[in-house]
Short mmCIF file of C-alpha atoms and ligand atoms in Angstrom, two decimals:
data_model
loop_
_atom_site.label_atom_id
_atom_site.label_comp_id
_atom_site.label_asym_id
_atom_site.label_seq_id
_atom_site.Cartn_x
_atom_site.Cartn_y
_atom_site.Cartn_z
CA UNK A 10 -53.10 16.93 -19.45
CA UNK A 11 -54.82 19.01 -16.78
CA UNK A 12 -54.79 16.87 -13.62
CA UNK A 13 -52.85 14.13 -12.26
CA UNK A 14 -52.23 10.70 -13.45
CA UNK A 15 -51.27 7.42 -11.76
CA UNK A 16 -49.22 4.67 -12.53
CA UNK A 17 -48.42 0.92 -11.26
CA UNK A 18 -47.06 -1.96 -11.97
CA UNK A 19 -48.12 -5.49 -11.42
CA UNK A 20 -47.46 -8.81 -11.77
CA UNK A 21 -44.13 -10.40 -11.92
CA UNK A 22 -40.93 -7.66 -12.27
CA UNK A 23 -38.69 -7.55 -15.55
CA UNK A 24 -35.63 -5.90 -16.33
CA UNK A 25 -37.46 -3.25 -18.63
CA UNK A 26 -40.01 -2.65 -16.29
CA UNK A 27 -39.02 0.61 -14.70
CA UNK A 28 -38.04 1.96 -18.59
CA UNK A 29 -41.80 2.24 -19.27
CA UNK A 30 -42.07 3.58 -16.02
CA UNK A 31 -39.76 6.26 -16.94
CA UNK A 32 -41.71 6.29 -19.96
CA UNK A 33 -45.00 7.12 -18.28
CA UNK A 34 -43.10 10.05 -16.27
CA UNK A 35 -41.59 12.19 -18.81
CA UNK A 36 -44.67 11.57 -21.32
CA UNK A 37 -46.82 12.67 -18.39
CA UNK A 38 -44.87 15.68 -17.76
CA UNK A 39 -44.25 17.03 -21.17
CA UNK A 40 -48.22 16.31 -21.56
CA UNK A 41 -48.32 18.80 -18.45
CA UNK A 42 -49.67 16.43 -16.18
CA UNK A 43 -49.38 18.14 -12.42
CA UNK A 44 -48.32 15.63 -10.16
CA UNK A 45 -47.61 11.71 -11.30
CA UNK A 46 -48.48 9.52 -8.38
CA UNK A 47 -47.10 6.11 -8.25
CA UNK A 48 -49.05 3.72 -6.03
CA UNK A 49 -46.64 1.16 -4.33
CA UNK A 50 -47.68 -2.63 -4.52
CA UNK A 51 -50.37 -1.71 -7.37
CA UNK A 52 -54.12 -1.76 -7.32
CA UNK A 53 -53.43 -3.54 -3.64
CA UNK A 54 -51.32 -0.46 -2.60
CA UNK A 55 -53.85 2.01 -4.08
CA UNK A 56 -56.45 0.23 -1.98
CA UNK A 57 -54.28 1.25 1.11
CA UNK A 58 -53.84 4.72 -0.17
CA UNK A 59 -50.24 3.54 -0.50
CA UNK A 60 -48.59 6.19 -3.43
CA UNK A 61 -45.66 8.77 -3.68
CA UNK A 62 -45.15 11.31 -6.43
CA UNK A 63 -42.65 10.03 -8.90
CA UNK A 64 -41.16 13.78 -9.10
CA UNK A 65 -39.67 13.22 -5.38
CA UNK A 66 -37.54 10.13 -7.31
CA UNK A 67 -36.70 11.00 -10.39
CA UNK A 68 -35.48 14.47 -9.81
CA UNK A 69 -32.41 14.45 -12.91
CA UNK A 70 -31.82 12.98 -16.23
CA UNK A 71 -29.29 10.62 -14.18
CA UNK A 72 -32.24 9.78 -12.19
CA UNK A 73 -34.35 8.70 -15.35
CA UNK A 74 -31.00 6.94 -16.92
CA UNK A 75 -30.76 5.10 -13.73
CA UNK A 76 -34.13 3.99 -13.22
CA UNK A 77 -34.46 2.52 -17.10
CA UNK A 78 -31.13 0.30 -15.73
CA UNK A 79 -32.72 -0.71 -12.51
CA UNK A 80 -34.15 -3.82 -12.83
CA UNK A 81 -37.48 -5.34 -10.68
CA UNK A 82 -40.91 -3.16 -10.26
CA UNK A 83 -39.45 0.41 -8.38
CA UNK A 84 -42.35 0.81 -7.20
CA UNK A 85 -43.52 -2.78 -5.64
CA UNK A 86 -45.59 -5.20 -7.15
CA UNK A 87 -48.67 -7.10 -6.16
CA UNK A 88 -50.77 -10.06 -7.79
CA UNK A 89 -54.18 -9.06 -6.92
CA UNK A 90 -57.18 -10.05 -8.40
CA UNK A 91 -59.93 -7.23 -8.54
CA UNK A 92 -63.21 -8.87 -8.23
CA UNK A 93 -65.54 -7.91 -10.76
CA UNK A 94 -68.58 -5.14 -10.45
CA UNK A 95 -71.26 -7.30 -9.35
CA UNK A 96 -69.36 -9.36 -6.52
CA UNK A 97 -68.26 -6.25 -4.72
CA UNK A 98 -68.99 -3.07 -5.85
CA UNK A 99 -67.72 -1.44 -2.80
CA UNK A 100 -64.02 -1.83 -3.58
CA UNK A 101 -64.93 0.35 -7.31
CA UNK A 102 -66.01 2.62 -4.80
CA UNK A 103 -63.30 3.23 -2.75
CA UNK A 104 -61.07 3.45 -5.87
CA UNK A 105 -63.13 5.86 -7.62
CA UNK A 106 -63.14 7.98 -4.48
CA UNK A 107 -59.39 7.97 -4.06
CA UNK A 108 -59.18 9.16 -7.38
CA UNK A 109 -61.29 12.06 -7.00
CA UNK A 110 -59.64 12.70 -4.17
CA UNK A 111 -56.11 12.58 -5.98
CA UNK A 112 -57.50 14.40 -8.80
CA UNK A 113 -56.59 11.57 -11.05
CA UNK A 114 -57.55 12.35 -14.94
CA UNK A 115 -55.92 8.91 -16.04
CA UNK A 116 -54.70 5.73 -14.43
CA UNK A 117 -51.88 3.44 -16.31
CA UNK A 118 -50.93 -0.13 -15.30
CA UNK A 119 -47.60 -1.62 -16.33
CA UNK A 120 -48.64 -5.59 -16.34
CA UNK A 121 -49.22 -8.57 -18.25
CA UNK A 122 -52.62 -10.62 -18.67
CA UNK A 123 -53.91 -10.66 -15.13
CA UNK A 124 -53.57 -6.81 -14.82
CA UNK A 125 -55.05 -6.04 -17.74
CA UNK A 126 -58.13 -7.60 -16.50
CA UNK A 127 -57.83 -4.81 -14.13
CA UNK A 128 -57.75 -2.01 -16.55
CA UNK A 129 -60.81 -4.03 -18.46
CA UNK A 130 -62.90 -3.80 -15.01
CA UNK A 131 -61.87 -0.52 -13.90
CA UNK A 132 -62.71 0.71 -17.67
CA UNK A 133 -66.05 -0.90 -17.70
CA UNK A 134 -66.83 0.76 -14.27
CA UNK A 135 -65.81 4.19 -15.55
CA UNK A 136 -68.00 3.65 -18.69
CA UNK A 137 -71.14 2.44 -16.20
CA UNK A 138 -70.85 5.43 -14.03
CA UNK A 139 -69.88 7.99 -16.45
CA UNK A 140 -66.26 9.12 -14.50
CA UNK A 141 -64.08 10.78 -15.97
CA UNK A 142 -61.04 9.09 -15.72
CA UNK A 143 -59.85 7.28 -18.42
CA UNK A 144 -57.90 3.64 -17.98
CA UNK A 145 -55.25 2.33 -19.89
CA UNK A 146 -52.48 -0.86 -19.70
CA UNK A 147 -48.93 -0.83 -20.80
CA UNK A 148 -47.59 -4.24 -21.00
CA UNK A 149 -45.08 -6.14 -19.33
CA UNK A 150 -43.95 -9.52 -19.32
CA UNK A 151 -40.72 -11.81 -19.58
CA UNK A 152 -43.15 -14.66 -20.52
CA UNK A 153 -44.34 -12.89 -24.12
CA UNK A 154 -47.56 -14.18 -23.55
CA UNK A 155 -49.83 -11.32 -24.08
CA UNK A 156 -52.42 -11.17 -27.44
CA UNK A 157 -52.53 -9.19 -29.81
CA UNK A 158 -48.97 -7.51 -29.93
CA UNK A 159 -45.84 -8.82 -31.62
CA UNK A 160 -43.94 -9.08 -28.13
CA UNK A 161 -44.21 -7.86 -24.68
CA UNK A 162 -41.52 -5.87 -23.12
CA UNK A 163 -39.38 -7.41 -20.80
CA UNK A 164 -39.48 -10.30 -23.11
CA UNK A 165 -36.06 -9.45 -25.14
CA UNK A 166 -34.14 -8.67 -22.22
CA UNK A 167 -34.69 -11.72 -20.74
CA UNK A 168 -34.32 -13.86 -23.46
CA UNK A 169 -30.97 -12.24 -24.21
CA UNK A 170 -30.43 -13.27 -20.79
CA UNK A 171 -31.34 -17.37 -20.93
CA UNK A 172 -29.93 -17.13 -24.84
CA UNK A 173 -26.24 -16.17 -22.82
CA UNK A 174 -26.60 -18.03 -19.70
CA UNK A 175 -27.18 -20.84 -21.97
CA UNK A 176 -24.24 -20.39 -23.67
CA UNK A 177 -22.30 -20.10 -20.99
CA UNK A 178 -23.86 -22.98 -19.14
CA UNK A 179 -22.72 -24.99 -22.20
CA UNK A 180 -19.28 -23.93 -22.68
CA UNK A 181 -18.91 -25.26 -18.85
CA UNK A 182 -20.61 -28.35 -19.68
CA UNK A 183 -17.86 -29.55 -21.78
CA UNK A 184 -15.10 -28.92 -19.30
CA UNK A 185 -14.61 -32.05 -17.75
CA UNK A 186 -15.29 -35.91 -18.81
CA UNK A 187 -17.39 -37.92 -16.27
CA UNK A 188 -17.52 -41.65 -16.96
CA UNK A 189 -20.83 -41.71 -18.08
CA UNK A 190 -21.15 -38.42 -18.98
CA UNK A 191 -22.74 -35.09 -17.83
CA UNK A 192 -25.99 -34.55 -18.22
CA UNK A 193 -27.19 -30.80 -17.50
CA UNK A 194 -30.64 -29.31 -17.35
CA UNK A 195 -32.01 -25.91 -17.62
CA UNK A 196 -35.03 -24.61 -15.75
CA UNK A 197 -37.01 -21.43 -17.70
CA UNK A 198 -39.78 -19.62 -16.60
CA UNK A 199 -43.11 -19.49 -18.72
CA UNK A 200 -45.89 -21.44 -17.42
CA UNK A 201 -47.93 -22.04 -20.10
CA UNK A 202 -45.96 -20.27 -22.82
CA UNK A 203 -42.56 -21.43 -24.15
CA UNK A 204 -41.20 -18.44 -25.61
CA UNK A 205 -38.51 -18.18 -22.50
CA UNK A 206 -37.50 -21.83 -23.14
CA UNK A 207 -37.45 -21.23 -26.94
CA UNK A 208 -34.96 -18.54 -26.30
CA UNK A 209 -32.42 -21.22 -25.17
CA UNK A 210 -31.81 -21.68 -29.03
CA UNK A 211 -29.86 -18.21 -29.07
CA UNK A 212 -26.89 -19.75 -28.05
CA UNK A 213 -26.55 -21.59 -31.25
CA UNK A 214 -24.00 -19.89 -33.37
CA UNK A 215 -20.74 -20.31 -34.92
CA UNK A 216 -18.81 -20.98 -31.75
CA UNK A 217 -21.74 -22.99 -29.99
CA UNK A 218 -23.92 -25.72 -30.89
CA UNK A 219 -26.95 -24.48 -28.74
CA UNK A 220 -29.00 -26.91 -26.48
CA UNK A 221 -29.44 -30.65 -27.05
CA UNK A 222 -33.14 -30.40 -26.55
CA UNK A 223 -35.38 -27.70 -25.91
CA UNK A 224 -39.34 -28.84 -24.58
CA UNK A 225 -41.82 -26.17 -24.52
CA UNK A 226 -45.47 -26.17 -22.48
CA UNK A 227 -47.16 -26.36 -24.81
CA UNK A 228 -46.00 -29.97 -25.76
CA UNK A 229 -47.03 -32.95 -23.91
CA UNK A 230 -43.71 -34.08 -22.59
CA UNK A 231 -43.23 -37.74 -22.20
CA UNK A 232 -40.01 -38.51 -19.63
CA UNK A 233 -39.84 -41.98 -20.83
CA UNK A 234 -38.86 -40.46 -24.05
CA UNK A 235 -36.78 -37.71 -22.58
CA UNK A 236 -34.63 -40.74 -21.37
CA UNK A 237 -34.34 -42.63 -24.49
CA UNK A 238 -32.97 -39.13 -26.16
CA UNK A 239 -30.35 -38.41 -23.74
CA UNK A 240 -29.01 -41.67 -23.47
CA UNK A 241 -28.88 -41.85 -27.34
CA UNK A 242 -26.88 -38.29 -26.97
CA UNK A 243 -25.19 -39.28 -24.35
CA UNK A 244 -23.66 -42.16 -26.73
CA UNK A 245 -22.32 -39.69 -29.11
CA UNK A 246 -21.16 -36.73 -26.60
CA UNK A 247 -19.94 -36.33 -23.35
CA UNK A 248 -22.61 -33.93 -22.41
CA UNK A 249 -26.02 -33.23 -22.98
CA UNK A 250 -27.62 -29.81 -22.06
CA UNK A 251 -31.41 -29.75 -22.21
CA UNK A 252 -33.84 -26.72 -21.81
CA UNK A 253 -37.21 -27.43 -20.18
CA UNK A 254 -40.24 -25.09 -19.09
CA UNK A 255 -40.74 -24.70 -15.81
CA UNK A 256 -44.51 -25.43 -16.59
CA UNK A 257 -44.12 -28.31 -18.66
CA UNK A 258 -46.84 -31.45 -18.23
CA UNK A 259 -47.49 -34.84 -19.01
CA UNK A 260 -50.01 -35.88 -21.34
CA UNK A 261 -52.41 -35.96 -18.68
CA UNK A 262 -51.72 -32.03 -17.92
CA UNK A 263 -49.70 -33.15 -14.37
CA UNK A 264 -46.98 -30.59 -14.00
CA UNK A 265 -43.57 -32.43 -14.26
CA UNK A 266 -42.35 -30.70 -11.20
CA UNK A 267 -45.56 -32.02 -9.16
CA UNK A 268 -43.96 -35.57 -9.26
CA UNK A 269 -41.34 -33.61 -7.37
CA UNK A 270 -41.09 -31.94 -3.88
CA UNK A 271 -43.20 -29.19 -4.75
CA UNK A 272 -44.38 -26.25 -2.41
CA UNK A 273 -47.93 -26.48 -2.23
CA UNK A 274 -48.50 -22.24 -2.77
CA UNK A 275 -51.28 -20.96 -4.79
CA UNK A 276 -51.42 -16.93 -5.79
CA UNK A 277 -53.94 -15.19 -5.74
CA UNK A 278 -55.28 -16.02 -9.25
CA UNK A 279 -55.02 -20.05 -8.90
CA UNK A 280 -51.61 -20.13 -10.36
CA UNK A 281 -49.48 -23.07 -8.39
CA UNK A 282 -45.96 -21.67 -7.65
CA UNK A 283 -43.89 -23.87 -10.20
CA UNK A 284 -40.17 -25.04 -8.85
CA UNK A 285 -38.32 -28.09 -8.83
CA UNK A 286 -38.87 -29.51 -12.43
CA UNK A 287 -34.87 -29.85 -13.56
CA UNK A 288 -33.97 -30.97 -9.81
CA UNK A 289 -36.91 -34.03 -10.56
CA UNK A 290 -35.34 -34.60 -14.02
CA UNK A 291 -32.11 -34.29 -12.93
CA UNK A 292 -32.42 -37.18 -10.27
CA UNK A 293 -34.62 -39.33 -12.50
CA UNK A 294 -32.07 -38.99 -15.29
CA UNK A 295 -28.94 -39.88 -12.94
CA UNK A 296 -30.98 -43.01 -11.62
CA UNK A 297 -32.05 -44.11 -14.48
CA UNK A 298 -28.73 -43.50 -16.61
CA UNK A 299 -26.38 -43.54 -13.59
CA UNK A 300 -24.62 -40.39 -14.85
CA UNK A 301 -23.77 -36.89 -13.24
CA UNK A 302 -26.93 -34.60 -13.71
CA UNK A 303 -26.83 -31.37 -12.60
CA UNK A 304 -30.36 -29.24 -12.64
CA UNK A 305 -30.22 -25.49 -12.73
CA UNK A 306 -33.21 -22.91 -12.41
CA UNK A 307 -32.97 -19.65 -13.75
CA UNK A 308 -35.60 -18.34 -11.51
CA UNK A 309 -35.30 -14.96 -10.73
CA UNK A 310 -32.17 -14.00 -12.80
CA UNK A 311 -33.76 -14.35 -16.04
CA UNK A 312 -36.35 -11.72 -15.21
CA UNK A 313 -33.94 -9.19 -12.74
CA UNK A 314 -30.55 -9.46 -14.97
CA UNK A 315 -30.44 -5.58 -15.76
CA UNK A 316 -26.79 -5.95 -16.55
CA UNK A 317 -27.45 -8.22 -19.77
CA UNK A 318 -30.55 -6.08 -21.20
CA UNK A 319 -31.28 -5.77 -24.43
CA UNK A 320 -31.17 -1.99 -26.08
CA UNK A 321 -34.36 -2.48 -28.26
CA UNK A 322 -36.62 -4.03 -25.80
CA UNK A 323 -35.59 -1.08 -23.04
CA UNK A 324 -36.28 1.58 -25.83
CA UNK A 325 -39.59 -0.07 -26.70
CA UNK A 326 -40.31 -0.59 -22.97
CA UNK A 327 -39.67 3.40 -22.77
CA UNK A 328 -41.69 4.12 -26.05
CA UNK A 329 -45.15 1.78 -25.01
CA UNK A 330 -45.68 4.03 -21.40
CA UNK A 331 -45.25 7.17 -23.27
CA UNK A 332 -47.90 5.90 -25.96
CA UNK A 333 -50.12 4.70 -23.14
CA UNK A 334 -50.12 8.20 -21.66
CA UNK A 335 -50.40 9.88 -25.23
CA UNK A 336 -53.33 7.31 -25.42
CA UNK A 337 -54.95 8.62 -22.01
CA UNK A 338 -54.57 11.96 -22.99
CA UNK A 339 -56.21 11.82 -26.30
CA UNK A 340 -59.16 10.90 -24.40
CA UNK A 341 -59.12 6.47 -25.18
CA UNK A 342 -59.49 4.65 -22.20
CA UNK A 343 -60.18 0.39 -21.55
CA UNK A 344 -56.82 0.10 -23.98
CA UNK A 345 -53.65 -1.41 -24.25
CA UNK A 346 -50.77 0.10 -26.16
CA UNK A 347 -49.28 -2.50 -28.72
CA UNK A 348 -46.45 -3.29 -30.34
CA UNK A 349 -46.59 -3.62 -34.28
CA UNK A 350 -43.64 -5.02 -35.82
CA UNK A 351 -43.13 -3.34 -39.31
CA UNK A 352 -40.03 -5.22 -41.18
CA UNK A 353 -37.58 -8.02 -39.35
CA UNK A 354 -34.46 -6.49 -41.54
CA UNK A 355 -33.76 -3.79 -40.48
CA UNK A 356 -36.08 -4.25 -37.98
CA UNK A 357 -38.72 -1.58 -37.35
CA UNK A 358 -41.71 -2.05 -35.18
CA UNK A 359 -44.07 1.00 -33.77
CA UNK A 360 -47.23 1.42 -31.47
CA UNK A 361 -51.05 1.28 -31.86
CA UNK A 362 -54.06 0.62 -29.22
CA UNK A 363 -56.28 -2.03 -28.90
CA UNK A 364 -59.26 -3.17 -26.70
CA UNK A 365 -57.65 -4.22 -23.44
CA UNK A 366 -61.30 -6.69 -23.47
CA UNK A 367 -59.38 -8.64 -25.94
CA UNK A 368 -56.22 -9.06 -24.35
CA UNK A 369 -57.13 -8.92 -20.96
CA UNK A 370 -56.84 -13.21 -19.61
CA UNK A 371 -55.66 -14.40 -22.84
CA UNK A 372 -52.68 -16.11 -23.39
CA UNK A 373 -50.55 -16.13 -26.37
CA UNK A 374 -48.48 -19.49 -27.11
CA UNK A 375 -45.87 -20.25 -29.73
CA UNK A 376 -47.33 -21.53 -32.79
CA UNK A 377 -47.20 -25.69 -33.20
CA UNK A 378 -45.02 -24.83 -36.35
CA UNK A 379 -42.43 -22.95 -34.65
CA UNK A 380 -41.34 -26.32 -32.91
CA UNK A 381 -40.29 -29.12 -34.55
CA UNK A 382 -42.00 -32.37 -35.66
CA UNK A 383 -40.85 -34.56 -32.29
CA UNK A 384 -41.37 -31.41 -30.05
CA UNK A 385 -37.61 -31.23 -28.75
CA UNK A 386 -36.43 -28.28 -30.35
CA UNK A 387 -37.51 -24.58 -31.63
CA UNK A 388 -37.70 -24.14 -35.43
CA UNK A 389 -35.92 -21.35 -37.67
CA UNK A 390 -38.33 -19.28 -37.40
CA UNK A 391 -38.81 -18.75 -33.90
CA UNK A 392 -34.79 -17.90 -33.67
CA UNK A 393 -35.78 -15.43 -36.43
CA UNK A 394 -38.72 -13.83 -34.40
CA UNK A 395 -36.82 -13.55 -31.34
CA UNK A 396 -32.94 -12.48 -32.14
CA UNK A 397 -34.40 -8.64 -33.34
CA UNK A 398 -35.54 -8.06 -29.95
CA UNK A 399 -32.50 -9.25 -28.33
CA UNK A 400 -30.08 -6.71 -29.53
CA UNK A 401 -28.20 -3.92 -28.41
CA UNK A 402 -26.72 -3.30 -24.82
CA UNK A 403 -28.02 -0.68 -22.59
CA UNK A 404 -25.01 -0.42 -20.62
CA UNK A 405 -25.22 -0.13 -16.78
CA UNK A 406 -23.71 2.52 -14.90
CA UNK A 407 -21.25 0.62 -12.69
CA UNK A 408 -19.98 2.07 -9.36
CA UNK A 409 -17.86 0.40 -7.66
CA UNK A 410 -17.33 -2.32 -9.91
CA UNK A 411 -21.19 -2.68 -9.62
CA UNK A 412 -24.24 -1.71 -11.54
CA UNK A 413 -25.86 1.16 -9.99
CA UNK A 414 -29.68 0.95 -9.70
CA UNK A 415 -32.09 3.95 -8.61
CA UNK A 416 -32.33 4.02 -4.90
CA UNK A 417 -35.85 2.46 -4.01
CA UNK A 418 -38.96 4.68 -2.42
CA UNK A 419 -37.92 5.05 1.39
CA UNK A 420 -41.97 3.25 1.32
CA UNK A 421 -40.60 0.31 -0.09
CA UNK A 422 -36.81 0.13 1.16
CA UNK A 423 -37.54 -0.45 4.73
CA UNK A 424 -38.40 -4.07 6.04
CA UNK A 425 -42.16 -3.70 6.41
CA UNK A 426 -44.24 -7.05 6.86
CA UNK A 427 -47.94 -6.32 5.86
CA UNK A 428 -50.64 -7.72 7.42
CA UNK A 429 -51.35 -11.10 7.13
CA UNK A 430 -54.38 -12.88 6.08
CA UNK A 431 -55.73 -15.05 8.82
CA UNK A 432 -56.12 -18.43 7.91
O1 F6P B 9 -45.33 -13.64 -14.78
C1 F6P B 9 -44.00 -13.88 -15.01
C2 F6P B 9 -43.45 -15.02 -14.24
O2 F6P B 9 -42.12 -14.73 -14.18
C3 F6P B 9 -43.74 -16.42 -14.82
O3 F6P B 9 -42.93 -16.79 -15.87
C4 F6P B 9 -43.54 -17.29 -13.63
O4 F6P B 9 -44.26 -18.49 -13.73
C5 F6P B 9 -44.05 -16.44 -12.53
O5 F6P B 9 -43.90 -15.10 -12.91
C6 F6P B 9 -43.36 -16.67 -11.21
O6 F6P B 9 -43.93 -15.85 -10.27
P1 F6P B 9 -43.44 -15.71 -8.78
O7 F6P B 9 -42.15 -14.98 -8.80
O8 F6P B 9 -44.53 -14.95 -8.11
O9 F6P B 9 -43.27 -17.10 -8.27
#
């Protein structure tokens, strides 16, 4: 590399995020890029000529270690939807120009399917114009959702994560004996994709029977049904732990958690903010059963739980933003670096590129056959998919008694509001 490059992340944080951050740094530098500019808050950020260079950050090897341990996007996020050539064409122009300005030779975005749709338009643009700069996505995403790769990282981490908690959550479960029994269910992230929920079946081993019932998005779920099974569990055991999606919907597509008190906010690409569905089940189950329920969301943990990572999905987080530099460099541009699992045992999985135009707004779900017949639970094969990705520790380095992250941009780290949209 001759020039500079930039880098951003997008979309919602995970707790390998900042390793393919890392990733994109040292790949950069041994590749001689000059400077590596990181713009803060993404594309939106950029926009603002909001951006630091990395170097000012990650001055050490301890500063690298820390920042593949430190979990949420270092450099801010943003969900921002780039509109496309022909609705504004100004806004291609004011990136373009920043670039020059920056002497920008390649531009790499750490996001799942909504920011690749930036790197597609931003590509495209390029192409029309004839610049230069070449465009290229790294991706990024607890909900493994993205096309055309085996996984996402992010993904292992935080199923390692729910696969524990769960666990855990079960173990407790069984503590006390409530007259009618306990009845305990588990909120996951993944709005339209259940590999998150699926993940719940890690906790089955030896020592623990796993979840009672596991319902995935991509199922129709039927809460008249959902009764009926937990009081028929509830007959045999004293509790009953159930894993649901947050996104999971009737047959009719209404979101479970819209019968619920849920907040009414919309981001910026359409997507409803989705809360509340194990507190609705949770009270519908104790009316209906007169039991204890108790409803618990995993919300932010499951993606910002640096201190339960897994060691292969922060290596492979590290490994896909060097190979989207290496990718940049070698002149490809409108791609997305992929990962290509080789053999499950041992387990060996590499890198390739492919057309971000393919990848970009798609959505990968788990396969009908990787869920049982009734839809309540995740097959053998799913558990076999998932559990390479979940192992290893990448231990944190505690201080204190405390996992020590890499101290935020001084941009970020101070309580700035920005400005809001009028209504
Ligand atoms: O994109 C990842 C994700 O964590 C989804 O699983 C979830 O639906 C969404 O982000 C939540 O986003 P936010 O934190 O903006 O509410």
């Amino acid at each position: 590399m001759k020039k500079n490059i930039i880098v951003g992340q997008s979309g919602g944080p995970t707790a390998a995020i900042n390793a393919s951050l890392a990733g994109v740094y040292r790949t950069a530098k041994d590749r001689g890029a000059k400077t590596v500019y990181g713009m803060l808050h993404g594309i939106q950020g950029l926009l603002n000529e909001r951006y630091i260079d990395l170097s000012d950050h990650i001055r050490t090897e301890l500063d690298s270690e820390l920042l593949k341990r430190t979990p949420a996007s270092f450099l801010g996020s943003c969900r921002f939807k780039l509109p496309g050539i022909h609705e504004d064409i100004e806004i291609y122009k004011k990136i373009f120009a920043l670039l020059d300005k920056m002497d920008v030779e390649a531009f790499i975005y750490i996001g799942g399917n909504d920011s690749m749709d930036t790197i597609k338009k931003l590509s495209d643009y390029a192409i029309i114009t004839g610049h230069p700069c070449r465009f290229v996505g790294c991706p990024k995403t607890i909900d493994n959702d993205l096309a055309l790769t085996d996984h996402t990282p992010g993904y292992g981490s935080a199923a390692k994560y729910i696969g524990t908690s769960m666990k855990e959550i079960i173990r407790d479960s069984y503590c006390l004996e409530y007259d009618k029994g306990l009845v305990t269910i588990v909120e996951v992230m993944g709005r339209d994709a259940g590999w998150l929920t699926g993940a719940t079946a890690l906790a089955e081993g030896e020592d623990c029977d796993g979840p009672d019932l596991i319902y995935l998005p991509e199922i129709p779920f039927d809460i008249i049904n959902f009764r009926d099974r937990v009081e028929k569990l509830l007959s045999k055991k004293r509790s009953v732990v159930a894993a649901i999606s947050e996104g999971i919907r009737d047959k009719n597509g209404v979101y479970i958690c819209e019968q619920g008190n849920i907040t009414n906010f919309v981001d910026a690409f359409g997507h409803k903010q989705l809360s509340g569905t194990a507190a609705f089940l949770a009270n519908y189950i104790a009316g209906e059963i007169g039991c204890k329920t108790r409803a618990i969301e995993l919300s932010t943990l499951q993606r910002s739980a640096s201190h339960v990572t897994s060691r292969v999905d922060i290596l492979e987080a590290q490994q896909v933003g060097g190979a989207a530099v290496k990718c940049a460099d070698e002149g490809d541009s409108g791609k997305m670096v992929v990962l290509q699992r080789i053999s499950d045992d041992p387990y060996q999985c590499g890198t390739e590129v492919k057309d971000v135009h393919k990848i970009a707004n798609e959505e990968k779900l788990v396969p009908r056959e990787w869920v049982n017949k009734e839809g309540t639970y995740v097959t053998e094969e799913f558990v076999d998919y998932v559990q390479p990705l979940i192992q290893g520790d990448m231990a944190p380095i505690m201080v204190n008694g405390i996992p020590r992250h890499l101290i935020s941009p001084k941009e970020l780290s101070h309580y700035t509001v920005p400005e809001r949209k009028k209504k």
